[in-house]
């Protein structure tokens, strides 16, 4: 071994010793990889492709700490390909072109493929992503892109179409627990020098929120405290875990997919009349730092879209809730939001108004809009005396009279179908009774 090689080896060994626990415990094989059985399980597409050394370009998509970078390194170590990494934060189009040229030379001269790994690929500009297209299409490189953002929105469509998109999910608490136990025993980790109480281990797994990096970092911090805390005797206790991680780190990205998934769950829980679920998803948003005005706007929309005239009071409560978010703000307006969410969940539901305006717009956008019946037209213009007579409802019993309001060819009920619950049902029944009385009176007069 040359002196330079020996020096490089010693430097690498020293860096490994001082590296964070999460880096030292990075899985080396698919069997060590925590969770993601749907991607790396025995019969999965990815495992079969790796075992056959027939990998195509991939985009790994999922929350932070789910193992995207680690998986890319495992893939590289499991194949005969050369592994090259380009930073999406500091890399340029020039860096990409150099990497692609080197990959082409390697393929032509050594018949060796190149895996080009780009972490946070969505950070690349359109021109940088475009620079990859031909190299990926011609298989000069096998691209592995990693991103926390939805690639179908944040990565160029041509690049997505040339790649297989694999979605990684947050690691469940049992897998995190197994990962922590391995780190406690493994020579790369704490090498059996630290004990941990069961409740402390459970708390670490729970509070990590499915993020392996967070779990290992918290374990390392708790272990460092245990080394110096009096009376702990190298034992990690629940109190030490609470000291380093006081609350569960549930994933929430105000500008990413999690933002849309959680608000969707919130709305659907209210629509499904589940107040507990509505409050839970509300708490997830508030815990993640969501703008309370955004939540209040969604409640405002929900009041008309899903409750409507089944309970007109819902719209007033939604209005007051939005004003509280504007005027009071967090943290106090969380109580207003909670009251509104529970009210909306428990209120009777009807989407007649929402469905009605949708149907009416479809009628108009389809070019079938009819003329205003003459008796409904403005009476101030010249020639209005020729219009048919308008029947003034207040001049008739119950302030109602039968006359045409829709254009020719349309009938009552084409757009609006009153619901069968709440105020709307009572109003529809009242109108039905008036119509029946009017019909009865008309029938008697004709006799």
Coordinates of C-alpha atoms in Angstrom, one line a residue:
X1 CA 0.0 0.0 0.0
X2 CA 1.4 3.4 -0.9
X3 CA 1.9 6.1 1.7
X4 CA -0.9 8.2 0.2
X5 CA -3.3 5.2 0.2
X6 CA -2.4 4.5 3.8
X7 CA -3.0 8.1 4.7
X8 CA -6.3 8.2 2.9
X9 CA -7.4 5.0 4.7
X10 CA -6.4 6.3 8.1
X11 CA -8.2 9.6 7.4
X12 CA -11.4 7.8 6.4
X13 CA -11.2 5.6 9.5
X14 CA -10.9 8.7 11.7
X15 CA -13.8 10.4 10.0
X16 CA -15.9 7.3 10.5
X17 CA -15.2 7.4 14.3
X18 CA -16.2 11.0 14.7
X19 CA -19.2 10.9 12.3
X20 CA -22.7 11.3 13.7
X21 CA -24.4 8.1 14.8
X22 CA -26.9 8.4 12.0
X23 CA -24.0 8.3 9.5
X24 CA -22.2 5.5 11.2
X25 CA -25.3 3.3 11.3
X26 CA -26.2 3.9 7.7
X27 CA -27.4 0.5 6.3
X28 CA -25.0 -1.2 4.0
X29 CA -27.3 -3.8 2.5
X30 CA -31.0 -4.1 1.7
X31 CA -31.4 -6.5 4.6
X32 CA -30.3 -3.8 7.0
X33 CA -32.6 -1.3 5.4
X34 CA -35.4 -0.3 7.8
X35 CA -39.0 -0.4 6.5
X36 CA -40.0 0.2 2.9
X37 CA -40.8 -3.5 2.2
X38 CA -43.1 -2.4 -0.6
X39 CA -39.9 -1.1 -2.4
X40 CA -37.1 -3.4 -1.2
X41 CA -39.0 -6.5 0.0
X42 CA -38.1 -10.0 -1.4
X43 CA -40.4 -9.8 -4.4
X44 CA -40.2 -6.1 -5.1
X45 CA -39.3 -4.6 -8.4
X46 CA -36.2 -2.8 -7.1
X47 CA -34.7 -5.8 -5.4
X48 CA -35.2 -7.9 -8.5
X49 CA -33.6 -5.2 -10.7
X50 CA -30.6 -4.9 -8.3
X51 CA -30.1 -8.7 -8.1
X52 CA -30.2 -8.8 -11.9
X53 CA -27.9 -5.8 -12.2
X54 CA -30.5 -4.4 -14.6
X55 CA -31.4 -1.1 -12.9
X56 CA -33.1 1.7 -14.8
X57 CA -33.3 5.3 -13.8
X58 CA -35.2 6.0 -10.5
X59 CA -36.7 8.9 -8.7
X60 CA -37.0 8.3 -4.9
X61 CA -39.8 10.4 -3.4
X62 CA -40.6 10.6 0.3
X63 CA -40.3 12.5 3.6
X64 CA -37.0 13.3 5.2
X65 CA -35.3 10.5 7.1
X66 CA -36.9 7.6 5.2
X67 CA -33.6 6.5 3.6
X68 CA -33.5 7.9 0.1
X69 CA -29.8 8.7 0.1
X70 CA -29.0 5.5 1.9
X71 CA -31.0 3.4 -0.6
X72 CA -29.1 5.1 -3.4
X73 CA -25.7 4.1 -1.8
X74 CA -26.9 0.5 -1.2
X75 CA -27.9 0.3 -4.9
X76 CA -24.5 1.5 -6.0
X77 CA -22.7 -0.9 -3.7
X78 CA -24.9 -3.8 -4.9
X79 CA -24.1 -3.3 -8.6
X80 CA -21.0 -3.2 -10.8
X81 CA -21.8 0.5 -11.6
X82 CA -19.6 3.5 -10.8
X83 CA -21.3 5.8 -8.3
X84 CA -21.1 9.6 -8.8
X85 CA -23.0 12.2 -6.8
X86 CA -23.8 15.7 -7.9
X87 CA -25.2 18.3 -5.5
X88 CA -28.5 19.9 -6.5
X89 CA -27.7 22.8 -4.1
X90 CA -24.2 23.7 -5.3
X91 CA -24.0 21.9 -8.7
X92 CA -24.3 23.6 -12.0
X93 CA -25.0 22.6 -15.6
X94 CA -21.3 22.5 -16.2
X95 CA -20.9 20.0 -13.3
X96 CA -23.6 17.8 -14.8
X97 CA -22.0 17.9 -18.3
X98 CA -18.6 16.9 -16.8
X99 CA -20.3 14.0 -14.9
X100 CA -22.1 12.9 -18.1
X101 CA -18.9 13.1 -20.2
X102 CA -17.0 11.1 -17.7
X103 CA -19.8 8.5 -17.6
X104 CA -19.7 8.3 -21.4
X105 CA -16.0 7.8 -21.4
X106 CA -16.3 5.1 -18.7
X107 CA -18.9 3.3 -20.7
X108 CA -17.0 3.4 -23.9
X109 CA -13.5 2.6 -22.5
X110 CA -14.3 0.3 -19.6
X111 CA -17.8 -0.9 -20.4
X112 CA -18.8 0.3 -16.9
X113 CA -22.1 2.0 -16.3
X114 CA -22.5 5.0 -14.0
X115 CA -25.1 5.7 -11.4
X116 CA -25.5 9.4 -11.1
X117 CA -27.1 10.3 -7.8
X118 CA -28.7 13.7 -7.4
X119 CA -30.2 14.5 -3.9
X120 CA -33.1 17.0 -3.8
X121 CA -33.3 16.9 -7.6
X122 CA -36.3 19.3 -7.6
X123 CA -33.8 22.0 -6.6
X124 CA -32.2 21.8 -10.0
X125 CA -33.5 24.4 -12.5
X126 CA -35.3 23.5 -15.7
X127 CA -32.1 23.9 -17.7
X128 CA -30.2 21.6 -15.4
X129 CA -32.9 19.0 -15.5
X130 CA -33.0 19.2 -19.3
X131 CA -29.3 18.6 -19.4
X132 CA -29.9 15.1 -18.0
X133 CA -32.5 14.1 -20.6
X134 CA -30.4 12.7 -23.4
X135 CA -27.9 11.0 -21.0
X136 CA -30.8 9.3 -19.2
X137 CA -32.6 8.4 -22.5
X138 CA -29.4 7.0 -24.0
X139 CA -28.5 5.2 -20.8
X140 CA -25.2 6.9 -20.5
X141 CA -26.1 7.3 -16.9
X142 CA -28.5 5.5 -14.6
X143 CA -30.1 8.4 -12.7
X144 CA -31.2 8.1 -9.1
X145 CA -32.9 11.3 -8.1
X146 CA -34.1 11.9 -4.5
X147 CA -36.7 14.4 -3.5
X148 CA -39.0 15.3 -0.6
X149 CA -41.3 17.0 -3.1
X150 CA -43.8 15.3 -5.4
X151 CA -41.8 14.7 -8.6
X152 CA -44.9 14.8 -10.8
X153 CA -45.1 18.5 -9.9
X154 CA -41.5 19.5 -9.2
X155 CA -39.5 17.5 -11.7
X156 CA -39.7 18.0 -15.5
X157 CA -42.2 15.7 -17.0
X158 CA -39.8 14.3 -19.7
X159 CA -37.4 13.3 -17.0
X160 CA -40.1 11.7 -14.9
X161 CA -41.4 9.7 -17.9
X162 CA -37.9 8.3 -18.4
X163 CA -37.6 7.2 -14.8
X164 CA -39.4 4.8 -12.4
X165 CA -40.9 6.8 -9.5
X166 CA -40.7 5.0 -6.1
X167 CA -42.4 6.5 -3.1
X168 CA -40.9 5.9 0.3
X169 CA -43.1 6.1 3.4
X170 CA -42.4 7.3 6.9
X171 CA -40.9 4.4 8.9
X172 CA -43.3 3.0 11.4
X173 CA -42.5 3.0 15.1
X174 CA -41.6 -0.7 15.3
X175 CA -39.0 -0.4 12.5
X176 CA -37.5 2.7 14.3
X177 CA -37.4 0.8 17.5
X178 CA -35.5 -2.1 15.8
X179 CA -33.1 0.5 14.2
X180 CA -32.4 2.0 17.7
X181 CA -31.7 -1.5 19.2
X182 CA -29.2 -2.2 16.4
X183 CA -27.4 1.1 17.0
X184 CA -27.1 0.3 20.7
X185 CA -25.4 -3.1 20.0
X186 CA -23.5 -2.6 16.7
X187 CA -19.8 -1.9 16.8
X188 CA -20.4 1.0 14.5
X189 CA -22.8 2.5 17.0
X190 CA -22.7 2.4 20.8
X191 CA -21.2 -1.0 20.8
X192 CA -23.2 -2.3 23.8
X193 CA -21.7 0.4 26.1
X194 CA -25.1 2.0 26.9
X195 CA -28.3 0.5 28.4
X196 CA -31.7 1.9 27.8
X197 CA -35.0 1.7 29.7
X198 CA -38.0 0.3 27.8
X199 CA -40.0 3.5 28.2
X200 CA -37.1 5.5 27.0
X201 CA -36.7 3.3 23.9
X202 CA -40.5 3.6 23.2
X203 CA -40.4 7.3 23.6
X204 CA -37.5 7.6 21.1
X205 CA -39.3 5.6 18.6
X206 CA -42.6 7.5 19.0
X207 CA -41.1 11.0 19.0
X208 CA -39.0 10.4 15.9
X209 CA -42.2 10.6 13.8
X210 CA -41.0 8.0 11.3
X211 CA -37.6 9.8 10.7
X212 CA -34.7 7.4 11.2
X213 CA -32.2 10.3 11.3
X214 CA -34.1 12.1 14.0
X215 CA -34.3 8.8 16.1
X216 CA -30.6 8.1 15.8
X217 CA -29.6 11.7 16.5
X218 CA -31.8 11.8 19.6
X219 CA -30.3 8.5 20.8
X220 CA -26.8 9.9 20.4
X221 CA -27.7 13.0 22.3
X222 CA -29.3 11.1 25.1
X223 CA -26.3 8.7 25.3
X224 CA -24.0 11.7 25.6
X225 CA -26.1 13.0 28.5
X226 CA -26.1 9.6 30.1
X227 CA -22.3 9.5 30.1
X228 CA -22.1 12.6 32.2
X229 CA -25.4 12.7 34.2
X230 CA -24.8 11.7 37.9
X231 CA -26.5 8.4 38.9
X232 CA -27.4 7.2 35.4
X233 CA -24.5 4.7 35.1
X234 CA -24.5 4.8 31.3
X235 CA -28.3 4.1 31.2
X236 CA -30.6 6.1 29.0
X237 CA -33.7 7.0 30.9
X238 CA -37.1 8.5 29.9
X239 CA -36.1 11.8 31.4
X240 CA -33.0 12.0 29.3
X241 CA -35.0 11.3 26.2
X242 CA -37.5 14.0 27.1
X243 CA -34.6 16.4 27.7
X244 CA -33.3 15.9 24.1
X245 CA -36.6 15.6 22.4
X246 CA -39.5 17.1 24.3
X247 CA -42.2 16.5 21.7
X248 CA -43.1 14.1 18.9
X249 CA -41.5 15.4 15.6
X250 CA -44.5 14.6 13.3
X251 CA -43.6 15.4 9.7
X252 CA -45.3 18.4 8.2
X253 CA -44.2 20.5 5.2
X254 CA -46.3 23.7 4.7
X255 CA -45.4 23.8 1.0
X256 CA -45.2 20.1 0.2
X257 CA -47.5 17.1 -0.2
X258 CA -48.0 16.7 3.5
X259 CA -49.7 20.1 3.6
X260 CA -52.2 19.0 1.0
X261 CA -52.6 15.5 2.5
X262 CA -53.4 16.7 6.0
X263 CA -55.8 19.5 5.0
X264 CA -57.5 16.9 2.8
X265 CA -57.9 14.5 5.7
X266 CA -59.2 17.4 7.9
X267 CA -61.9 18.3 5.4
X268 CA -62.9 14.7 4.7
X269 CA -63.1 14.1 8.5
X270 CA -65.5 17.0 8.9
X271 CA -67.5 15.9 5.9
X272 CA -67.7 12.4 7.5
X273 CA -69.0 13.9 10.8
X274 CA -66.0 12.7 12.8
X275 CA -65.2 15.4 15.2
X276 CA -62.3 13.5 16.8
X277 CA -60.5 13.1 13.5
X278 CA -61.2 16.7 12.5
X279 CA -59.6 17.9 15.8
X280 CA -56.6 15.5 15.3
X281 CA -55.8 16.8 11.8
X282 CA -56.4 20.3 13.0
X283 CA -53.8 19.7 15.8
X284 CA -51.4 18.2 13.2
X285 CA -51.6 21.4 11.2
X286 CA -51.2 23.7 14.1
X287 CA -48.3 21.7 15.5
X288 CA -46.6 21.9 12.1
X289 CA -46.9 25.7 12.1
X290 CA -49.7 26.0 9.5
X291 CA -51.1 29.5 8.9
X292 CA -54.4 29.6 10.9
X293 CA -56.0 31.8 8.2
X294 CA -55.4 29.0 5.7
X295 CA -57.3 26.6 8.0
X296 CA -60.1 29.1 8.6
X297 CA -60.5 29.8 4.9
X298 CA -61.0 26.0 4.3
X299 CA -63.6 25.9 7.1
X300 CA -65.3 28.9 5.5
X301 CA -65.5 27.1 2.2
X302 CA -66.6 23.9 3.8
X303 CA -69.6 25.6 5.5
X304 CA -71.2 26.3 2.1
X305 CA -69.8 23.4 0.1
X306 CA -70.7 20.6 2.5
X307 CA -73.2 21.9 5.0
X308 CA -75.0 24.7 3.0
X309 CA -78.6 25.3 4.0
X310 CA -78.9 22.2 6.1
X311 CA -77.5 24.5 8.7
X312 CA -77.1 28.2 7.6
X313 CA -75.6 29.0 11.0
X314 CA -72.5 27.2 9.9
X315 CA -71.5 30.0 7.5
X316 CA -71.8 32.5 10.3
X317 CA -69.6 30.5 12.6
X318 CA -67.1 30.0 9.7
X319 CA -67.0 33.8 9.2
X320 CA -66.4 34.4 12.9
X321 CA -63.7 31.8 12.9
X322 CA -61.9 33.5 10.0
X323 CA -62.1 36.9 11.8
X324 CA -60.6 35.3 14.9
X325 CA -57.7 34.0 12.9
X326 CA -57.1 37.5 11.5
X327 CA -57.6 39.5 14.7
X328 CA -56.5 37.2 17.5
X329 CA -54.0 34.9 15.8
X330 CA -52.1 32.0 17.4
X331 CA -52.0 30.6 19.9
X332 CA -55.5 31.7 21.2
X333 CA -57.3 31.3 17.9
X334 CA -56.7 27.6 18.1
X335 CA -59.7 27.4 20.4
X336 CA -61.9 29.2 17.8
X337 CA -60.6 26.8 15.1
X338 CA -61.3 23.8 17.3
X339 CA -64.9 25.0 18.1
X340 CA -65.6 25.6 14.4
X341 CA -64.1 22.2 13.3
X342 CA -66.2 20.4 15.9
X343 CA -69.3 22.3 14.9
X344 CA -68.8 21.6 11.2
X345 CA -68.2 17.9 11.8
X346 CA -71.4 17.6 13.9
X347 CA -73.6 19.8 11.7
X348 CA -76.1 18.2 9.2
X349 CA -74.6 17.9 5.8
X350 CA -76.0 18.8 2.4
X351 CA -74.2 19.8 -0.8
X352 CA -77.3 20.9 -2.8
X353 CA -76.1 24.5 -3.2
X354 CA -72.6 23.3 -4.3
X355 CA -74.0 20.8 -6.7
X356 CA -76.6 23.2 -8.0
X357 CA -74.1 26.0 -9.0
X358 CA -71.9 23.4 -10.6
X359 CA -74.7 22.1 -12.8
X360 CA -75.8 25.6 -13.6
X361 CA -72.3 26.6 -14.7
X362 CA -72.0 23.5 -16.8
X363 CA -75.3 24.5 -18.5
X364 CA -74.1 28.0 -19.3
X365 CA -70.5 26.9 -20.3
X366 CA -72.1 24.4 -22.7
X367 CA -73.6 27.4 -24.6
X368 CA -77.2 26.5 -23.7
X369 CA -78.0 29.7 -21.8
X370 CA -81.5 30.8 -22.6
X371 CA -83.2 34.2 -22.9
X372 CA -84.6 36.0 -19.9
X373 CA -88.4 35.5 -19.9
X374 CA -90.1 38.7 -20.9
X375 CA -92.1 39.2 -17.7
X376 CA -88.8 39.1 -15.7
X377 CA -87.0 41.8 -17.8
X378 CA -86.2 45.4 -16.6
X379 CA -89.3 47.6 -16.9
X380 CA -87.5 50.9 -17.2
X381 CA -86.6 50.6 -20.9
X382 CA -88.7 51.8 -23.8
X383 CA -91.1 49.1 -25.0
X384 CA -91.3 47.3 -21.7
X385 CA -95.1 47.8 -21.8
X386 CA -95.2 45.0 -24.3
X387 CA -93.7 42.5 -21.8
X388 CA -95.9 40.0 -20.2
X389 CA -97.3 40.6 -16.7
X390 CA -95.0 40.0 -13.8
X391 CA -96.7 38.5 -10.8
X392 CA -95.5 40.1 -7.6
X393 CA -95.2 37.3 -5.0
X394 CA -96.0 39.5 -2.0
X395 CA -99.4 40.2 -3.4
X396 CA -100.4 36.5 -3.1
X397 CA -101.0 34.2 -0.1
X398 CA -97.9 33.0 1.6
X399 CA -95.9 35.4 -0.5
X400 CA -95.7 32.9 -3.3
X401 CA -97.2 32.5 -6.8
X402 CA -96.5 30.1 -9.6
X403 CA -94.7 31.7 -12.6
X404 CA -91.8 31.0 -15.0
X405 CA -88.4 32.1 -13.7
X406 CA -86.1 29.8 -15.8
X407 CA -85.4 30.2 -19.5
X408 CA -87.5 28.1 -21.9
X409 CA -86.3 24.5 -21.9
X410 CA -85.3 24.4 -18.2
X411 CA -87.4 23.4 -15.3
X412 CA -87.3 23.7 -11.5
X413 CA -85.2 20.8 -10.1
X414 CA -82.7 20.8 -13.0
X415 CA -80.0 22.3 -10.7
X416 CA -81.2 22.4 -7.1
X417 CA -82.4 19.4 -5.1
X418 CA -83.1 20.4 -1.5
X419 CA -81.7 18.1 1.2
X420 CA -83.6 16.0 3.6
X421 CA -82.0 17.2 6.8
X422 CA -81.9 20.4 8.8
X423 CA -83.2 23.8 7.8
X424 CA -83.1 23.0 4.2
X425 CA -85.5 20.0 4.6
X426 CA -87.9 22.2 6.6
X427 CA -87.7 24.9 4.0
X428 CA -88.4 22.5 1.1
X429 CA -91.3 21.0 3.0
X430 CA -92.8 24.5 3.6
X431 CA -92.5 25.3 -0.2
X432 CA -94.0 22.0 -1.1
X433 CA -97.1 22.7 1.1
X434 CA -97.5 26.2 -0.4
X435 CA -97.3 24.7 -3.9
X436 CA -99.9 22.1 -3.0
X437 CA -102.2 24.8 -1.6
X438 CA -101.8 26.9 -4.7
X439 CA -102.6 23.9 -6.9
X440 CA -105.7 23.1 -4.8
X441 CA -106.9 26.6 -5.1
X442 CA -106.4 26.7 -8.8
X443 CA -108.3 23.4 -9.2
X444 CA -111.2 24.7 -7.1
X445 CA -111.4 27.9 -9.2
X446 CA -111.5 26.0 -12.4
X447 CA -114.4 23.9 -11.2

